[in-house]
Short mmCIF file of C-alpha atoms in Angstrom, two decimals:
data_model
loop_
_atom_site.label_atom_id
_atom_site.label_comp_id
_atom_site.label_asym_id
_atom_site.label_seq_id
_atom_site.Cartn_x
_atom_site.Cartn_y
_atom_site.Cartn_z
CA MET W 35 76.98 119.48 1.56
CA ARG W 36 77.85 115.80 2.09
CA ARG W 37 81.58 116.55 1.55
CA ALA W 38 81.47 119.40 4.09
CA LEU W 39 79.76 117.14 6.61
CA MET W 40 82.32 114.38 6.01
CA GLY W 41 85.16 116.88 6.44
CA GLY W 42 83.69 117.96 9.77
CA LEU W 43 83.31 114.35 10.85
CA LEU W 44 86.88 113.65 9.81
CA LEU W 45 88.13 116.36 12.14
CA PHE W 46 85.79 115.23 14.92
CA PHE W 47 86.73 111.55 14.73
CA LEU W 48 90.45 112.02 14.26
CA ILE W 49 91.12 114.31 17.19
CA GLY W 50 93.54 112.33 19.30
CA SER W 51 92.57 110.93 22.64
CA GLY W 52 96.05 111.60 24.02
CA HIS W 53 96.24 108.53 26.24
CA ALA W 54 97.53 105.01 26.16
CA LEU W 55 95.48 102.04 25.07
CA GLU W 56 95.05 98.97 27.21
CA GLU W 57 97.61 96.22 26.63
CA PRO W 58 96.66 93.26 24.45
CA GLU W 59 96.18 90.05 26.42
CA GLY W 60 96.12 87.67 23.48
CA ARG W 61 97.97 87.27 20.20
CA VAL W 62 98.30 90.60 18.39
CA ILE W 63 96.37 90.55 15.09
CA LEU W 64 96.56 94.25 14.17
CA THR W 65 99.24 96.91 14.54
CA VAL W 66 98.40 100.56 13.89
CA SER W 67 101.25 103.04 13.58
CA GLY W 68 102.08 106.43 12.12
CA ASN W 69 100.21 109.60 13.05
CA ILE W 70 98.37 108.30 16.09
CA THR W 71 98.13 109.62 19.64
CA ALA W 72 96.93 106.56 21.60
CA THR W 73 99.47 103.75 21.83
CA ASN W 74 100.29 100.75 23.99
CA ALA W 75 103.71 99.65 22.65
CA GLY W 76 106.15 102.45 21.93
CA ASN W 77 104.72 104.46 19.05
CA GLU W 78 102.28 101.73 17.98
CA ALA W 79 98.83 100.54 18.91
CA LEU W 80 98.61 96.76 19.17
CA PHE W 81 95.23 95.00 19.10
CA ASP W 82 94.35 91.44 19.95
CA ARG W 83 91.05 89.92 18.87
CA GLY W 84 89.37 90.72 22.19
CA MET W 85 90.25 94.42 21.93
CA LEU W 86 88.72 94.63 18.46
CA GLU W 87 85.66 92.67 19.60
CA ALA W 88 85.23 95.16 22.47
CA LEU W 89 84.58 97.89 19.89
CA GLU W 90 81.02 98.19 18.65
CA GLN W 91 80.43 95.42 16.11
CA HIS W 92 78.66 96.12 12.82
CA THR W 93 77.34 93.79 10.15
CA THR W 94 77.41 94.21 6.38
CA ARG W 95 75.55 91.86 4.05
CA THR W 96 76.96 92.21 0.57
CA HIS W 97 78.13 90.42 -2.53
CA THR W 98 81.87 90.54 -3.19
CA PRO W 99 83.98 89.40 -6.12
CA TRP W 100 85.70 86.91 -3.77
CA HIS W 101 82.67 85.04 -2.41
CA ASP W 102 79.76 83.13 -3.92
CA GLY W 103 76.40 84.70 -3.17
CA LEU W 104 75.45 87.09 -0.41
CA ALA W 105 77.97 87.12 2.43
CA THR W 106 77.54 88.46 5.96
CA PHE W 107 80.58 90.15 7.49
CA THR W 108 80.90 91.40 11.07
CA GLY W 109 83.55 93.52 12.75
CA PRO W 110 84.33 97.03 13.95
CA LEU W 111 84.03 99.97 11.61
CA GLY W 112 87.37 101.18 10.31
CA ARG W 113 86.58 104.69 11.54
CA ASP W 114 86.05 103.37 15.09
CA VAL W 115 89.53 101.82 15.08
CA LEU W 116 90.99 105.10 13.80
CA GLU W 117 89.15 107.01 16.51
CA LYS W 118 90.42 104.60 19.17
CA VAL W 119 94.05 105.29 18.23
CA GLY W 120 93.58 109.05 17.72
CA ALA W 121 94.54 108.84 14.04
CA GLN W 122 95.45 112.11 12.37
CA GLY W 123 95.89 111.83 8.64
CA THR W 124 94.13 111.52 5.32
CA MET W 125 95.68 108.31 3.95
CA LEU W 126 96.26 104.82 5.32
CA ARG W 127 98.82 102.29 4.15
CA VAL W 128 97.19 98.90 4.82
CA THR W 129 99.46 95.86 4.71
CA ALA W 130 98.50 92.20 4.56
CA LEU W 131 100.21 89.14 5.95
CA ASN W 132 101.81 88.44 2.54
CA ASP W 133 103.15 92.04 2.35
CA TYR W 134 100.51 93.16 -0.19
CA ALA W 135 99.83 96.82 0.60
CA ALA W 136 97.27 99.35 -0.57
CA ASN W 137 96.68 103.02 0.08
CA VAL W 138 93.21 103.62 1.49
CA PRO W 139 91.88 107.16 1.90
CA VAL W 140 90.65 107.89 5.42
CA ALA W 141 87.66 109.50 3.68
CA ASP W 142 86.51 105.99 2.64
CA PHE W 143 86.22 105.03 6.31
CA MET W 144 84.37 108.27 7.11
CA GLU W 145 81.94 108.24 4.17
CA TYR W 146 81.05 104.55 4.17
CA ASP W 147 80.59 101.88 6.83
CA VAL W 148 83.82 100.10 5.91
CA LEU W 149 84.41 97.12 8.18
CA LEU W 150 87.50 95.50 9.50
CA ALA W 151 85.63 92.23 9.16
CA MET W 152 86.46 89.54 11.67
CA THR W 153 83.75 87.03 10.80
CA LEU W 154 82.17 85.71 7.61
CA ASP W 155 78.68 84.22 7.90
CA GLY W 156 79.15 83.94 11.67
CA ALA W 157 82.49 82.10 11.60
CA PRO W 158 85.78 83.78 12.57
CA LEU W 159 87.91 84.62 9.56
CA ARG W 160 91.02 82.44 9.69
CA VAL W 161 94.17 83.18 7.70
CA ARG W 162 93.16 80.57 5.11
CA ASP W 163 89.75 82.33 4.85
CA GLN W 164 91.22 85.81 4.19
CA GLY W 165 91.43 86.66 7.89
CA PRO W 166 91.96 87.51 10.61
CA LEU W 167 90.88 90.94 9.27
CA PHE W 168 89.40 91.83 5.88
CA ILE W 169 88.52 95.36 4.75
CA ILE W 170 84.95 95.10 3.50
CA TYR W 171 83.12 97.92 1.73
CA PRO W 172 79.29 97.95 1.56
CA PHE W 173 79.28 97.09 -2.16
CA ASP W 174 75.57 96.23 -2.41
CA GLU W 175 74.52 99.43 -0.64
CA PHE W 176 76.81 101.57 -2.80
CA PRO W 177 77.31 99.85 -6.18
CA GLU W 178 79.56 102.70 -7.32
CA LEU W 179 82.19 101.23 -4.99
CA LEU W 180 82.46 98.06 -7.05
CA THR W 181 85.40 99.31 -9.10
CA GLU W 182 88.89 97.94 -9.56
CA LYS W 183 90.29 100.94 -7.66
CA VAL W 184 88.17 100.26 -4.57
CA MET W 185 88.56 96.49 -4.80
CA THR W 186 92.35 96.91 -4.50
CA ARG W 187 91.65 98.65 -1.18
CA SER W 188 89.71 95.62 0.09
CA VAL W 189 92.79 94.12 1.66
CA TRP W 190 92.44 90.72 3.30
CA GLN W 191 94.72 89.19 5.92
CA VAL W 192 95.26 92.74 7.24
CA VAL W 193 98.00 92.90 9.88
CA HIS W 194 99.15 96.53 9.79
CA ILE W 195 97.68 99.99 9.23
CA ASP W 196 100.02 102.95 8.95
CA VAL W 197 98.36 106.37 9.29
CA LEU W 198 100.28 108.56 6.87
CA PRO W 199 100.95 112.25 7.47
CA GLU W 200 98.75 114.78 5.73
#
């Protein structure tokens, strides 16, 4: 039942909006490309910090293997960013500033409240603090996510998301 519901949500959320996004006014911190329908620079969607902050912000309090104690992360949900760009696909290729890349199933973003975290304990994530964007899963809420496979998907210093074809 849950899988069927998630499949329906996947189709609902990933139906393209078919229009252009607003232009970034500040420094671009995220580029989304691939199978998307809403763009603002050729075939890409560029986001500055303000554009990502304009999306509904969510908070996850969780332990991670990379932080001491309980950490509080805030940022938009990954699925909200995908909806904003009209993403149509089942897999994402997420690339970090240092060119580390991981494949992340779109289903992760649909099933769980996965954040593109922009703050840690109320402070903006800087590059030296694993920012400006860090994919954070709700590990404490769903302990089954705390696996090596999922941890490799928790990319920090995210700069690019490529929506791969189905």
